[in-house]
Structure formats: C-alpha cells, structure tokens
Amino acid sequence: MRRRATVALVALTATAALAVPAVAAAVPPGSPVLPPGRRPPPKQPVATGSGGAVSTVDPDASRTALDVLKGGGNAMDAAIAAGATLGVTEPYVAAIGGGGYITYYDAKTHRVSTIDGREFAPDQMRENAFIDPATGKPLPFDQAVTSGLSVGVPGTLAQWDLALRRFGSRDLDDVLRPAIKIADRGFVVDQEFRDQTAVNEARFRDIVPTRKLFLPNGKLPEVGSVLRNHDLADTYRELAKRGPDWLYKGGLGREVARTVAKPPVDPAATRPVRPGLMTPADLAAYSAVERAPTHVPYRGLDVYGMPPSSSGGSTVGEALGILGNFRLDRRDPVTALHYYLEASKLAYADRGRYVGDADKIGVPLDELLSPGFVRERACLIKPDEAAVAPVAPGTPDGRYEPCVPPGTQTRSLAFEGPQTTNLVVSDKWGNVVAYTMSIEQFGGSAITVPGRGFLLNNQLTDFSFQPPPPGGAPDPNLPGPRKRPRSSMAPTLVLKDGQPRLALGTPGGSTIITTVLQILVNRVDLGMNLPAALAAPRATQRNTPQVFAEQPFIDAYGRNLAARGHRLELFPGPPTGVIGAATALEVLRPGLVQAVAEPTRRGGGSALVVRPAR
C-alpha cells in the first residue's frame, strides 16, 4: 500500500544510563514525480523534540495526529484521529470494517491499560465453519478469505468510542474531521499503493462496489493520480452525527450484515464467494473491552503488552522471561541472536498450545509468564546448538523441574496475514498510546459495503481451520460463537521507574511478535540506538524448521548461526525479504522525545514532533 502499515510506537529509553544520540531526519528516496501541487507530504523517519510526538506509516496520518496535539488534544485523541485518517489513506489495512488493540499509559494515574477491539465471530459460527461439507476438508485459503464467512464483527468503532470516553478529551465528531477532509480531497497514489491494488485486482474486479472504488474506470490507479473516497467521507459524517450505535444498533449495521450475508458479487464472476453468518444481533452484542495488560520485568524495565485474545503480550513476555536467564553481550551479537531465536521458538510452541480468546477458554497466562516456567523453558536452550524445530510446548502447571526433554511434534503454524498498521503517539502531559489496527489481508475480505467506502475484514481466517484429530491436544484457537480469533498484534510499552521509556509495534502477522522482541533485544541488550534498532536486519523464528530472515541478516549472521544448527532462508513475504514495518518513539530525557519510523521498509514511515529540537 501507499504508506503501508505499521506505525511503531513510542520507543523509550531502555535504561536511564543509555545515551542516545540524536539522528538527523531524512526523507527516503523513491517518491514518484508528480505535478506541482499534487505531491504527497514528505516522509521523514526520525524526528526529535518536545510537546508531543507521533510515528505512523503515513504522512497524512502523522500530520493529522500532530495537528490534534498542537490544538490541545491529548495522545488518545491524536491516535484515534490518525487511525481514522489511515482508514482513508491505508484502506487495505485500516478501516472501520476491522479491529485492533490499544495499549495506553495514563500520566495522571501512572497506570497502563489496554483496550481490546478485536473482531469476534458471529453467534452461528462453529468449530467446523471452515470445513467444506462437500469434501470434509478445510476450505482452500483463497476461498475462505474472499468470502462473507471470513468477516468478523468489526470492533474499531466500539474501540474508538471506549478509548475516547475513558482517556480522550475530544469527541468522535472532532477526531473524524481531518479524515473527512482528506477523503474528500483525496490522496496521491504511489507505486506501493498501485502494486497492492494489482495484487488484489482479480478479486476486486469480482466485487462490484470494490471494483468501483479501487479500480477507477475499470483500471488500476495510476501512480501520481488522486484517489478520492466521497463514500467514506459521507460515512464518517454520518458517524460523527449518529455515533457508533449507527453501526452496532442501527442502519449501518444492517447494511454490513446484509453485505456479509449476500456479498455484492458481479453476476459474471466465476469466483465462489461464500455467504457469511453475521446478523444484526451479532453487531448489537459486540463491545470493546478494557483489559489488564501483560507485565514482565526485563533488565530493570517493566514491559507491558496486550493480553489474550492477542498472543502478542504473552509471547513477547515469555520470550523476554526466557532471555532474562542469560547474559547477552553486545560484543557477541551472534550468541545473543542465537538465544533470541531459541527463546522465540519455545515461546511460540507455548503460544500455539495455550493461547486463545481468554473470554472463551482457559489461558494459563500467569503461569506462562511465571519465573518458574520461563526458567524451565530456558534450561532447554544449549549455547552452541539450536534445538530441532518444532519443539513441544511446556507444561505451565505450577510444578517446575530444572529441565524437560524437548519434543519434536506440534501443530503447524496457522496462517496470519501480515497486513496491519501500527502507530504511536505521546503528548505534552506524558500520556502514551500504542495502537495496532488491521483488517487482516491487504484488502481484507475484498468486500466493500455498497455506498459506504470501506472494506470488511477477513479476521476470522485467523482461527484454526481444522479441529485436532481424536486424542490430539486441544486447540485454543478453533472457531466458536462470538469468539475472538487469536492475534499476534503487540502494541508494547516499556516503563522505567513508573515512567514511559519505550513504545513500539509493527505489522507482520505472526512475525509481529519476533519483530517487537528483536527491536527490544537490539535496543536493550545490544546497545543500539532506536533508529538503528529499527533499521537492523531481521529474522523470525516461530517454531518452524527454518529461520526466515531478510537477506542482510543472512549475509551478516547466516554462516555463524548455521554453525549452531539454525537453517536460515529468505523470508517469503509478502513482500519478499521484508519483515515488519515498525515505528517507535523514545523518551531520551524528560521533555525530549525521539519519534522513529522505518527508513526504507515498505516505503518508509513518517515521524513528527510538535516542537523540533534545534
């Protein structure tokens, strides 16, 4: 996409003793040559200053957030305004037809909270929902995605409403105004947006309102052209007047349910697009939920994350707990990365076995993060030899031995779309927001609500498609009525002595967890400054036989890690060879914040501050 997804968060200093040099801002190359007056806003990956800061993937969204901060709004106001703008400029990733997670630090109470806006399944959904009755086998993934069956009850609007009521200072009308202007004015199409449209072209053509919106005149949008979305502008205007109940208890909700039940497919299309199970009653039953965050200590810091239904906080937290049993030396990055990969492998094994929607199943969260359990898992790691993956999950039962034998069997890694976006905002009062939002795939289900200008998600494909065989271990992530599918989204905040130091997040599906974890290891253990920690080459180990990595990581560390038994292969994407697209903010010292975005991945991001430092 044009400014594709991720907006990291507020990266804050890992320890007070770490000195972080300022990094000069630069605009990444590669912007298309456009007519005067139609150029997109410039991007800069690093900005340092005071009064508030923001990092997103998109210059319009970052500018929206900055304007809210300059106008006296707080971090939550700015984050929701930026999210609404991303719904315009990043429509294949961020939309009111999707959901997300917010992690929030409140400067008045010095407390961290989270808001779960994850979609849930319709009441009629059962464990075998993705089994084809004609074959008895799981649906092909491409058929499951482009269908009403994949659409979960959207959570974004309920999340915005709860977030603004609990922590904001503006109402929905105020924070939607900038996005309405941008939707009417339009944004400039770049090569990234055109490429992502091209990937979806075939299925977009089969859905009439999607074709009309994203394939103007039946063609791919040209680089340098302006894409306007008057339907979305009108939808936002009505939401500003009527509020979220228009979706959850009113006419917009009936339109969404009707679209899911009978997708608006071109009669000439040959693609099978299955109807979904959503009803207006499912929308009326939905609510966003405020939850206690996960919390783990690490190297004198306090790391807070998103609890289940997300697996982000639990899996990052468990891996950090495992790593806390080892001394990682910045002078020996190969050994540090070996431990990072092995800790990830073990934590992913436990994620797959135990983590799902805690409202529907029992998740042993406290035990997964307990010192005894992470020590038991850490003792399986050999300093000079990688364990053969997949490894077996541990037993978080409160009775921990020094070691347990590693296994070799576990269920395969479920597919989770990498198309997400993350943003982070801080304000002059010290509040911090880390916000990850998604409609799952780029383009979600490909189904646009007619006349409303937004795509619907395909988040229900995050469920496991097939129940385990008789006698097999239970799967915590099977479909179920009004159950939230497991996510890897991991908006993360790091505090030191009760004060924010770091916040970060990324898109990337199940690689989100390893990207957040690797950035923390880079910053805290390997001594990189935040821009370097984000820019460093990445690898992801998700309890698979291979370690998938970016080519610069393979070039730098492949031979030495292979000598310890790691099997490195190029990350297949999408996009090929690129893992994540993080952004972050760091508190360098009281009153001085550094906002950081990707310099090159997925076209780079946009970091801004209210008052730049001289």
Coordinates of C-alpha atoms in Angstrom, one line a residue:
M1 CA 0.0 0.0 0.0
R2 CA 0.9 3.5 -0.4
R3 CA 2.0 4.1 3.1
R4 CA 1.7 0.7 4.2
A5 CA 1.3 -0.5 7.5
T6 CA 2.9 0.0 10.6
V7 CA 3.3 2.6 12.8
A8 CA 5.5 1.9 15.6
L9 CA 5.3 3.5 18.9
V10 CA 6.9 5.3 21.4
A11 CA 10.3 4.0 21.9
L12 CA 11.6 5.0 25.2
T13 CA 15.0 4.6 26.6
A14 CA 15.6 1.1 27.9
T15 CA 17.7 2.3 30.8
A16 CA 18.4 5.7 32.1
A17 CA 22.1 5.1 31.6
L18 CA 21.8 4.5 27.9
A19 CA 22.7 7.7 26.0
V20 CA 21.0 8.0 22.6
P21 CA 22.5 10.4 20.1
A22 CA 20.1 12.5 18.0
V23 CA 19.7 11.3 14.5
A24 CA 19.1 13.8 11.6
A25 CA 15.8 13.4 9.8
A26 CA 15.9 12.4 6.2
V27 CA 13.3 11.9 3.5
P28 CA 13.6 8.4 2.0
P29 CA 14.1 8.4 -1.8
G30 CA 11.7 6.8 -4.3
S31 CA 8.7 9.2 -4.3
P32 CA 7.0 9.4 -7.7
V33 CA 7.5 12.5 -9.8
L34 CA 4.1 14.3 -9.6
P35 CA 2.6 17.5 -11.0
P36 CA 3.2 20.6 -8.8
G37 CA 0.6 20.9 -6.1
R38 CA -0.2 17.2 -6.2
R39 CA 2.9 15.9 -4.4
P40 CA 2.2 13.8 -1.3
P41 CA 3.6 15.1 2.0
P42 CA 7.2 14.3 2.6
K43 CA 8.3 11.5 4.9
Q44 CA 11.0 11.6 7.5
P45 CA 12.0 8.6 9.5
V46 CA 13.3 10.4 12.6
A47 CA 12.2 13.5 14.5
T48 CA 13.4 14.7 17.9
G49 CA 11.8 17.3 20.0
S50 CA 9.2 18.1 22.7
G51 CA 5.5 18.9 23.2
G52 CA 4.3 15.6 21.7
A53 CA 5.4 13.1 19.1
V54 CA 3.9 10.7 16.6
S55 CA 5.1 7.9 14.3
T56 CA 3.0 6.3 11.6
V57 CA 3.5 4.8 8.2
D58 CA 1.7 7.7 6.5
P59 CA 2.5 11.4 6.3
D60 CA -1.2 12.5 6.3
A61 CA -1.9 10.4 9.4
S62 CA 1.1 11.7 11.2
R63 CA 0.2 15.3 10.3
T64 CA -3.4 14.7 11.5
A65 CA -2.1 13.5 14.8
L66 CA 0.3 16.4 15.1
D67 CA -2.4 18.9 14.4
V68 CA -4.6 17.4 17.1
L69 CA -1.7 17.7 19.6
K70 CA -1.0 21.3 18.6
G71 CA -4.6 22.1 19.0
G72 CA -4.6 20.9 22.7
G73 CA -5.8 17.3 22.2
N74 CA -4.2 14.5 24.1
A75 CA -2.4 11.4 22.9
M76 CA -5.6 9.3 22.6
D77 CA -7.4 12.0 20.6
A78 CA -4.5 12.1 18.2
A79 CA -4.2 8.4 17.9
I80 CA -7.9 7.9 17.0
A81 CA -7.7 10.8 14.6
A82 CA -4.7 9.2 12.9
G83 CA -6.4 5.9 12.8
A84 CA -9.4 7.5 11.1
T85 CA -7.1 9.1 8.5
L86 CA -5.4 5.7 7.9
G87 CA -8.8 4.4 7.0
V88 CA -8.7 6.8 4.1
T89 CA -5.0 6.6 3.0
E90 CA -4.4 3.0 4.0
P91 CA -7.8 1.5 3.2
Y92 CA -6.4 -2.0 2.5
V93 CA -5.1 -2.2 6.1
A94 CA -7.0 0.2 8.3
A95 CA -10.8 0.5 8.2
I96 CA -13.8 0.8 10.3
G97 CA -14.6 -2.7 8.9
G98 CA -11.8 -4.1 11.1
G99 CA -10.5 -4.1 14.6
G100 CA -7.3 -3.7 16.7
Y101 CA -5.6 -3.3 20.0
I102 CA -4.6 -0.2 22.1
T103 CA -2.0 -0.1 24.9
Y104 CA -2.1 3.1 26.9
Y105 CA -0.1 4.8 29.6
D106 CA -2.0 7.4 31.7
A107 CA 0.2 10.0 33.1
K108 CA -2.2 11.0 35.8
T109 CA -2.6 7.6 37.3
H110 CA 0.8 6.1 36.2
R111 CA -1.2 3.1 35.0
V112 CA -1.1 1.0 31.8
S113 CA -4.4 -0.1 30.3
T114 CA -5.3 -1.9 27.2
I115 CA -8.5 -1.8 25.0
D116 CA -9.4 -4.9 23.0
G117 CA -11.2 -4.0 19.8
R118 CA -10.6 -7.4 18.2
E119 CA -13.5 -8.6 16.0
F120 CA -15.5 -11.6 17.2
A121 CA -17.3 -14.4 15.3
P122 CA -21.0 -14.5 14.6
D123 CA -23.1 -16.5 17.1
Q124 CA -23.8 -19.1 14.4
M125 CA -20.1 -20.0 13.9
R126 CA -18.9 -23.4 15.0
E127 CA -15.6 -25.4 15.0
N128 CA -16.2 -26.8 11.5
A129 CA -17.1 -23.4 9.9
F130 CA -14.2 -23.6 7.5
I131 CA -14.6 -27.3 6.6
D132 CA -16.0 -27.8 3.1
P133 CA -19.1 -30.1 3.6
A134 CA -18.6 -31.5 0.1
T135 CA -15.1 -32.7 0.8
G136 CA -14.8 -32.9 4.5
K137 CA -11.5 -30.9 4.2
P138 CA -10.6 -27.3 5.1
L139 CA -11.6 -24.7 2.5
P140 CA -8.8 -23.5 0.3
F141 CA -7.4 -20.4 1.9
D142 CA -8.1 -18.1 -1.0
Q143 CA -11.8 -19.2 -1.0
A144 CA -12.0 -18.7 2.8
V145 CA -10.5 -15.2 2.6
T146 CA -12.7 -13.7 -0.2
S147 CA -16.0 -14.6 1.4
G148 CA -18.6 -13.4 3.9
L149 CA -17.6 -16.3 6.1
S150 CA -14.2 -14.7 6.9
V151 CA -15.8 -11.4 8.2
G152 CA -15.8 -10.9 11.9
V153 CA -18.0 -8.3 13.7
P154 CA -16.0 -5.1 13.3
G155 CA -14.5 -3.7 16.6
T156 CA -12.8 -0.5 15.5
L157 CA -15.7 2.0 16.1
A158 CA -16.5 0.4 19.5
Q159 CA -12.9 0.7 20.4
W160 CA -12.6 4.3 19.4
D161 CA -15.7 5.1 21.4
L162 CA -14.5 3.4 24.5
A163 CA -11.0 4.9 24.2
L164 CA -12.3 8.4 23.8
R165 CA -14.7 8.1 26.7
R166 CA -12.1 6.6 29.0
F167 CA -9.0 8.5 28.0
G168 CA -9.7 11.2 25.4
S169 CA -10.6 14.8 25.6
R170 CA -12.4 15.2 22.3
D171 CA -15.5 13.5 20.9
L172 CA -15.8 11.4 17.8
D173 CA -17.1 14.3 15.7
D174 CA -13.8 16.3 16.4
V175 CA -11.4 13.5 15.6
L176 CA -13.1 12.5 12.4
R177 CA -13.0 15.9 10.8
P178 CA -9.4 15.7 9.4
A179 CA -10.1 12.3 7.8
I180 CA -13.3 13.6 6.2
K181 CA -11.3 16.4 4.6
I182 CA -8.7 14.0 3.3
A183 CA -11.3 11.6 2.0
D184 CA -13.0 14.4 0.0
R185 CA -9.7 15.9 -1.2
G186 CA -8.1 12.6 -2.0
F187 CA -4.6 11.3 -1.7
V188 CA -1.8 10.7 -4.3
V189 CA -1.4 7.2 -5.4
D190 CA 2.2 5.9 -5.3
Q191 CA 3.8 2.8 -6.6
E192 CA 3.3 0.9 -3.4
F193 CA -0.5 1.5 -3.5
R194 CA -0.7 0.6 -7.1
D195 CA 1.2 -2.6 -6.5
Q196 CA -1.0 -3.7 -3.7
T197 CA -4.1 -2.9 -5.8
A198 CA -2.6 -5.1 -8.6
V199 CA -2.1 -8.0 -6.2
N200 CA -5.8 -7.8 -5.4
E201 CA -7.0 -6.8 -8.9
A202 CA -8.7 -10.1 -9.8
R203 CA -10.8 -10.4 -6.6
F204 CA -11.5 -6.7 -6.5
R205 CA -13.0 -7.0 -10.0
D206 CA -15.4 -9.7 -8.9
I207 CA -16.9 -7.5 -6.1
V208 CA -18.9 -4.7 -7.7
P209 CA -18.5 -1.8 -5.1
T210 CA -14.8 -2.7 -4.5
R211 CA -14.1 -2.5 -8.3
K212 CA -15.9 0.8 -8.5
L213 CA -13.9 2.3 -5.6
F214 CA -10.4 1.0 -6.1
L215 CA -10.3 0.3 -9.9
P216 CA -11.5 3.7 -11.3
N217 CA -12.8 3.3 -14.8
G218 CA -12.1 -0.4 -14.5
K219 CA -8.3 0.1 -14.4
L220 CA -5.5 0.1 -11.8
P221 CA -5.0 3.6 -10.4
E222 CA -2.1 5.3 -12.0
V223 CA 0.9 6.5 -9.9
G224 CA 0.5 10.2 -9.4
S225 CA -3.3 10.1 -9.7
V226 CA -5.5 11.3 -6.9
L227 CA -7.9 8.7 -5.3
R228 CA -10.9 10.2 -3.5
N229 CA -13.4 8.4 -1.4
H230 CA -16.5 10.5 -1.1
D231 CA -18.5 7.5 0.2
L232 CA -16.2 7.1 3.2
A233 CA -16.3 10.9 3.8
D234 CA -20.1 10.7 3.9
T235 CA -20.0 7.6 6.2
Y236 CA -17.7 9.4 8.6
R237 CA -20.0 12.4 8.5
E238 CA -23.0 10.3 9.5
L239 CA -20.9 8.5 12.2
A240 CA -20.0 12.0 13.6
K241 CA -23.7 12.8 13.9
R242 CA -25.1 9.4 14.9
G243 CA -22.2 7.8 16.8
P244 CA -21.1 4.2 16.9
D245 CA -24.7 2.9 17.6
W246 CA -25.4 3.6 13.9
L247 CA -23.2 0.5 13.3
Y248 CA -24.0 -1.6 16.3
K249 CA -27.7 -1.0 16.7
G250 CA -28.8 0.9 13.5
G251 CA -29.0 1.2 9.8
L252 CA -25.2 0.9 9.0
G253 CA -25.1 -2.3 10.9
R254 CA -28.0 -3.7 8.9
E255 CA -26.1 -2.8 5.7
V256 CA -23.0 -4.5 7.0
A257 CA -24.9 -7.7 8.0
R258 CA -26.7 -7.7 4.6
T259 CA -23.4 -7.3 2.7
V260 CA -21.8 -10.2 4.7
A261 CA -24.8 -12.5 4.2
K262 CA -25.0 -11.7 0.4
P263 CA -21.7 -10.4 -0.9
P264 CA -22.2 -8.0 -3.8
V265 CA -20.5 -10.2 -6.4
D266 CA -20.6 -9.5 -10.1
P267 CA -23.0 -12.0 -11.7
A268 CA -20.4 -12.6 -14.4
A269 CA -17.7 -13.6 -11.8
T270 CA -16.8 -17.3 -11.6
R271 CA -15.1 -17.0 -8.2
P272 CA -17.0 -18.8 -5.4
V273 CA -17.8 -16.2 -2.7
R274 CA -19.5 -17.9 0.2
P275 CA -22.0 -16.0 2.3
G276 CA -21.3 -15.2 5.9
L277 CA -23.1 -15.8 9.1
M278 CA -23.3 -12.3 10.6
T279 CA -26.6 -10.9 11.7
P280 CA -27.6 -7.5 13.2
A281 CA -27.9 -9.3 16.5
D282 CA -24.2 -10.1 16.4
L283 CA -23.4 -6.4 15.9
A284 CA -25.7 -5.4 18.8
A285 CA -23.9 -7.9 21.0
Y286 CA -20.4 -6.6 20.3
S287 CA -18.4 -4.4 22.8
A288 CA -14.8 -3.4 23.1
V289 CA -13.2 -4.5 26.4
E290 CA -10.7 -2.8 28.7
R291 CA -8.3 -5.4 30.0
A292 CA -5.3 -5.6 32.4
P293 CA -2.1 -5.6 30.4
T294 CA 0.5 -8.3 30.5
H295 CA 3.5 -7.3 32.5
V296 CA 7.0 -8.7 32.8
P297 CA 10.2 -7.3 34.2
Y298 CA 13.3 -7.2 32.0
R299 CA 16.7 -5.9 32.8
G300 CA 15.3 -3.4 35.3
L301 CA 12.5 -2.3 32.9
D302 CA 8.8 -3.1 33.0
V303 CA 7.4 -4.3 29.7
Y304 CA 3.6 -4.1 29.2
G305 CA 1.7 -5.7 26.4
M306 CA -1.6 -6.8 25.0
P307 CA -3.3 -9.8 26.8
P308 CA -5.4 -12.5 25.1
S309 CA -7.2 -12.5 22.7
S310 CA -3.9 -11.3 21.4
S311 CA -0.9 -13.5 21.9
G312 CA 1.5 -10.6 21.5
G313 CA 1.9 -9.7 25.1
S314 CA 2.1 -13.2 26.4
T315 CA 4.6 -14.5 23.8
V316 CA 6.8 -11.4 23.8
G317 CA 6.7 -11.6 27.6
E318 CA 7.5 -15.3 27.8
A319 CA 10.4 -14.9 25.4
L320 CA 11.8 -12.0 27.4
G321 CA 11.4 -14.0 30.6
I322 CA 13.5 -16.8 29.0
L323 CA 16.1 -14.4 27.8
G324 CA 16.3 -12.8 31.2
N325 CA 18.1 -16.0 32.4
F326 CA 21.1 -15.3 30.1
R327 CA 23.6 -12.5 29.9
L328 CA 23.6 -11.1 26.4
D329 CA 26.8 -9.4 25.4
R330 CA 26.7 -6.7 22.7
R331 CA 30.3 -7.7 21.8
D332 CA 28.9 -11.1 20.8
P333 CA 25.8 -10.5 18.7
V334 CA 25.8 -14.0 17.2
T335 CA 25.3 -15.6 20.6
A336 CA 22.7 -13.0 21.5
L337 CA 20.8 -13.7 18.3
H338 CA 21.1 -17.4 18.9
Y339 CA 19.4 -17.0 22.3
Y340 CA 16.8 -14.7 20.7
L341 CA 15.9 -17.3 18.1
E342 CA 15.7 -20.2 20.6
A343 CA 13.6 -18.2 23.1
S344 CA 11.2 -17.3 20.3
K345 CA 11.0 -21.0 19.3
L346 CA 10.0 -22.1 22.8
A347 CA 7.5 -19.2 23.3
Y348 CA 5.8 -19.9 20.0
A349 CA 5.3 -23.6 20.9
D350 CA 3.5 -22.5 24.1
R351 CA 1.5 -19.8 22.2
G352 CA 0.2 -22.4 19.8
R353 CA -0.9 -24.8 22.6
Y354 CA -2.3 -22.5 25.2
V355 CA -3.2 -19.0 23.9
G356 CA -6.7 -18.1 22.5
D357 CA -9.6 -15.9 23.5
A358 CA -9.5 -15.8 27.3
D359 CA -13.2 -15.0 27.4
K360 CA -14.0 -18.4 25.9
I361 CA -11.2 -20.7 27.0
G362 CA -8.8 -21.0 30.0
V363 CA -5.5 -19.4 29.2
P364 CA -2.8 -20.1 31.8
L365 CA -1.4 -16.6 31.4
D366 CA 0.1 -16.1 34.8
E367 CA 1.9 -19.4 34.6
L368 CA 3.2 -18.8 31.1
L369 CA 4.9 -15.6 32.4
S370 CA 5.9 -17.0 35.8
P371 CA 9.7 -17.1 36.7
G372 CA 9.5 -20.9 37.4
F373 CA 8.0 -21.7 34.0
V374 CA 10.4 -19.5 31.9
R375 CA 13.4 -20.9 33.9
E376 CA 12.2 -24.4 33.0
R377 CA 12.0 -23.4 29.4
A378 CA 15.3 -21.5 29.4
C379 CA 17.2 -24.6 30.6
L380 CA 16.3 -26.3 27.3
I381 CA 18.5 -23.9 25.4
K382 CA 22.0 -25.0 24.5
P383 CA 24.5 -22.2 24.0
D384 CA 26.1 -23.8 20.9
E385 CA 23.3 -25.8 19.4
A386 CA 19.8 -25.0 18.1
A387 CA 17.0 -27.3 19.1
V388 CA 15.3 -29.2 16.3
A389 CA 12.1 -27.4 15.5
P390 CA 9.2 -27.7 16.0
V391 CA 9.8 -28.2 19.7
A392 CA 7.0 -29.3 22.1
P393 CA 5.1 -26.9 24.3
G394 CA 5.9 -26.9 28.0
T395 CA 3.6 -27.6 30.9
P396 CA 2.6 -24.4 32.8
D397 CA 1.2 -26.2 35.8
G398 CA 3.0 -24.6 38.7
R399 CA 5.3 -27.6 39.3
Y400 CA 8.6 -26.8 37.5
E401 CA 11.6 -29.0 37.1
P402 CA 15.1 -27.8 36.1
C403 CA 14.6 -29.2 32.6
V404 CA 12.1 -31.1 30.5
P405 CA 13.1 -33.0 27.3
P406 CA 12.4 -31.1 24.1
G407 CA 9.8 -32.7 21.8
T408 CA 9.5 -32.8 18.1
Q409 CA 5.8 -32.6 17.4
T410 CA 3.4 -29.7 17.4
R411 CA 0.7 -28.4 15.2
S412 CA 1.7 -26.4 12.1
L413 CA 1.8 -22.6 12.3
A414 CA -1.6 -21.2 11.4
F415 CA -1.6 -18.5 8.7
E416 CA -2.0 -15.0 9.9
G417 CA -2.0 -12.2 7.4
P418 CA 0.9 -9.7 7.6
Q419 CA -1.1 -6.7 6.6
T420 CA -1.6 -4.5 9.6
T421 CA -0.6 -1.0 10.7
N422 CA 0.7 0.4 13.9
L423 CA 1.0 3.9 15.3
V424 CA 2.2 5.5 18.5
V425 CA 1.6 8.9 20.0
S426 CA 2.9 10.8 23.0
D427 CA 1.6 14.2 24.3
K428 CA 2.9 17.1 26.4
W429 CA 1.4 15.6 29.5
G430 CA 3.2 12.3 29.2
N431 CA 0.4 10.1 28.0
V432 CA 1.4 7.4 25.5
V433 CA -0.6 5.4 23.1
A434 CA 0.5 2.3 21.1
Y435 CA -2.2 1.3 18.6
T436 CA -2.2 -1.6 16.2
M437 CA -5.2 -1.9 13.7
S438 CA -5.9 -4.3 10.9
I439 CA -8.5 -5.8 8.5
E440 CA -6.1 -8.8 8.2
Q441 CA -5.1 -9.3 4.5
F442 CA -4.2 -6.4 2.3
G443 CA -7.8 -5.7 1.1
G444 CA -9.4 -7.8 3.8
S445 CA -12.2 -9.9 2.5
A446 CA -12.3 -7.7 -0.7
I447 CA -15.9 -7.0 0.2
T448 CA -16.8 -3.2 0.3
V449 CA -20.1 -2.2 1.9
P450 CA -22.0 -0.7 -1.0
G451 CA -22.0 3.1 -0.9
R452 CA -20.0 3.3 2.3
G453 CA -16.4 3.4 1.1
F454 CA -14.8 0.8 3.4
L455 CA -13.7 -2.8 3.2
L456 CA -14.7 -5.5 5.6
N457 CA -12.1 -7.6 7.4
N458 CA -11.2 -11.3 6.9
Q459 CA -10.1 -11.7 10.5
L460 CA -11.9 -15.0 11.1
T461 CA -9.3 -16.7 8.9
D462 CA -7.0 -16.3 11.9
F463 CA -8.9 -19.2 13.5
S464 CA -7.5 -22.7 13.0
F465 CA -9.4 -24.2 10.1
Q466 CA -9.5 -27.8 11.3
P467 CA -10.2 -29.4 14.7
P468 CA -7.4 -31.6 16.0
P469 CA -7.6 -35.4 15.4
P470 CA -9.2 -37.6 18.1
G471 CA -6.9 -37.8 21.0
G472 CA -4.9 -34.8 19.9
A473 CA -4.0 -31.8 22.1
P474 CA -6.8 -29.3 22.3
D475 CA -6.6 -26.3 20.0
P476 CA -7.3 -23.0 21.8
N477 CA -7.9 -21.2 18.6
L478 CA -10.8 -23.0 16.9
P479 CA -13.8 -21.0 15.7
G480 CA -16.7 -20.5 18.1
P481 CA -19.7 -18.4 18.6
R482 CA -18.8 -14.8 19.4
K483 CA -15.2 -15.8 20.0
R484 CA -12.2 -13.6 19.1
P485 CA -9.6 -15.3 16.9
R486 CA -6.1 -15.3 18.3
S487 CA -3.9 -12.4 17.1
S488 CA -0.2 -11.6 17.2
M489 CA -0.6 -7.8 17.4
A490 CA 1.7 -6.5 20.1
P491 CA 1.5 -2.8 20.8
T492 CA 4.1 -2.6 23.6
L493 CA 5.0 0.0 26.2
V494 CA 8.2 -0.1 28.3
L495 CA 8.5 1.8 31.6
K496 CA 11.4 2.6 33.9
D497 CA 10.6 3.5 37.5
G498 CA 7.0 4.1 36.5
Q499 CA 7.7 6.5 33.7
P500 CA 7.4 5.7 29.9
R501 CA 10.6 4.9 28.2
L502 CA 9.7 3.0 25.1
A503 CA 6.7 2.0 23.0
L504 CA 6.7 0.1 19.8
G505 CA 4.7 -2.0 17.4
T506 CA 4.6 -3.3 13.9
P507 CA 2.6 -5.1 11.3
G508 CA 3.6 -8.6 10.1
G509 CA 1.1 -11.2 11.1
S510 CA 2.8 -13.8 13.3
T511 CA 6.1 -12.1 12.7
I512 CA 4.9 -9.1 14.8
I513 CA 6.0 -10.8 18.0
T514 CA 9.5 -11.6 16.8
T515 CA 9.9 -8.1 15.3
V516 CA 8.9 -6.4 18.6
L517 CA 11.1 -8.8 20.5
Q518 CA 14.2 -8.3 18.3
I519 CA 13.9 -4.5 18.4
L520 CA 13.8 -4.7 22.3
V521 CA 16.9 -7.0 22.2
N522 CA 18.6 -4.6 19.8
R523 CA 17.9 -1.6 22.0
V524 CA 18.3 -3.0 25.5
D525 CA 20.8 -5.8 25.1
L526 CA 22.9 -4.9 22.0
G527 CA 23.1 -1.2 22.8
M528 CA 21.8 0.1 19.5
N529 CA 20.0 3.5 19.5
L530 CA 16.4 3.4 18.5
P531 CA 16.8 4.3 14.8
A532 CA 19.5 1.6 14.5
A533 CA 17.3 -0.9 16.4
L534 CA 14.5 -0.4 13.9
A535 CA 16.7 -0.4 10.8
A536 CA 18.7 -3.5 11.7
P537 CA 18.1 -6.6 9.6
R538 CA 15.6 -9.1 11.0
A539 CA 15.0 -12.7 11.4
T540 CA 11.9 -14.6 12.7
Q541 CA 11.7 -18.0 14.4
R542 CA 8.2 -19.2 15.0
N543 CA 8.9 -22.8 16.0
T544 CA 9.4 -23.8 12.4
P545 CA 12.3 -25.9 11.0
Q546 CA 13.6 -22.8 9.1
V547 CA 14.6 -19.4 10.4
F548 CA 13.2 -16.9 7.9
A549 CA 15.3 -13.8 7.6
E550 CA 15.9 -10.7 5.5
Q551 CA 18.9 -11.0 3.1
P552 CA 21.2 -8.5 5.0
F553 CA 20.6 -10.7 8.2
I554 CA 21.6 -13.8 6.3
D555 CA 24.7 -12.0 4.9
A556 CA 25.8 -10.8 8.3
Y557 CA 25.0 -13.8 10.6
G558 CA 24.0 -16.7 8.4
R559 CA 27.2 -18.7 8.4
N560 CA 27.8 -18.4 12.2
L561 CA 24.2 -19.2 13.1
A562 CA 24.2 -22.1 10.6
A563 CA 27.2 -23.5 12.5
R564 CA 24.9 -23.7 15.6
G565 CA 22.3 -25.6 13.6
H566 CA 20.0 -22.8 12.5
R567 CA 18.6 -23.2 9.0
L568 CA 18.2 -19.7 7.5
E569 CA 16.1 -19.0 4.5
L570 CA 14.9 -15.8 2.8
F571 CA 11.6 -14.6 4.3
P572 CA 9.0 -15.3 1.6
G573 CA 6.8 -12.3 2.3
P574 CA 4.7 -10.6 1.3
P575 CA 6.7 -8.6 0.4
T576 CA 9.6 -11.0 -0.2
G577 CA 12.6 -10.4 2.1
V578 CA 10.9 -7.7 4.2
I579 CA 9.8 -8.4 7.8
G580 CA 7.6 -5.9 9.5
A581 CA 7.5 -2.1 9.2
A582 CA 8.0 -0.8 12.8
T583 CA 7.8 2.7 14.1
A584 CA 8.6 3.9 17.6
L585 CA 9.1 6.8 20.0
E586 CA 11.7 7.1 22.7
V587 CA 12.0 9.4 25.7
L588 CA 15.6 10.4 25.6
R589 CA 15.3 12.5 28.7
P590 CA 12.4 14.3 30.4
G591 CA 10.8 16.6 27.9
L592 CA 12.8 15.3 24.9
V593 CA 11.2 12.6 22.7
Q594 CA 12.6 10.9 19.6
A595 CA 10.0 9.6 17.1
V596 CA 11.3 6.9 14.7
A597 CA 9.8 5.2 11.7
E598 CA 11.2 2.8 9.1
P599 CA 13.7 4.5 6.8
T600 CA 13.1 2.1 3.8
R601 CA 10.9 -0.9 4.6
R602 CA 7.6 -0.7 2.8
G603 CA 8.3 2.7 1.5
G604 CA 9.3 4.2 4.9
G605 CA 7.2 5.9 7.6
S606 CA 6.6 9.4 8.9
A607 CA 7.9 10.7 12.3
L608 CA 6.9 14.1 13.6
V609 CA 7.2 16.1 16.8
V610 CA 5.3 19.3 17.9
R611 CA 8.5 21.4 18.6
P612 CA 11.6 20.1 16.8
A613 CA 14.8 20.3 18.8
R614 CA 17.4 22.6 17.4

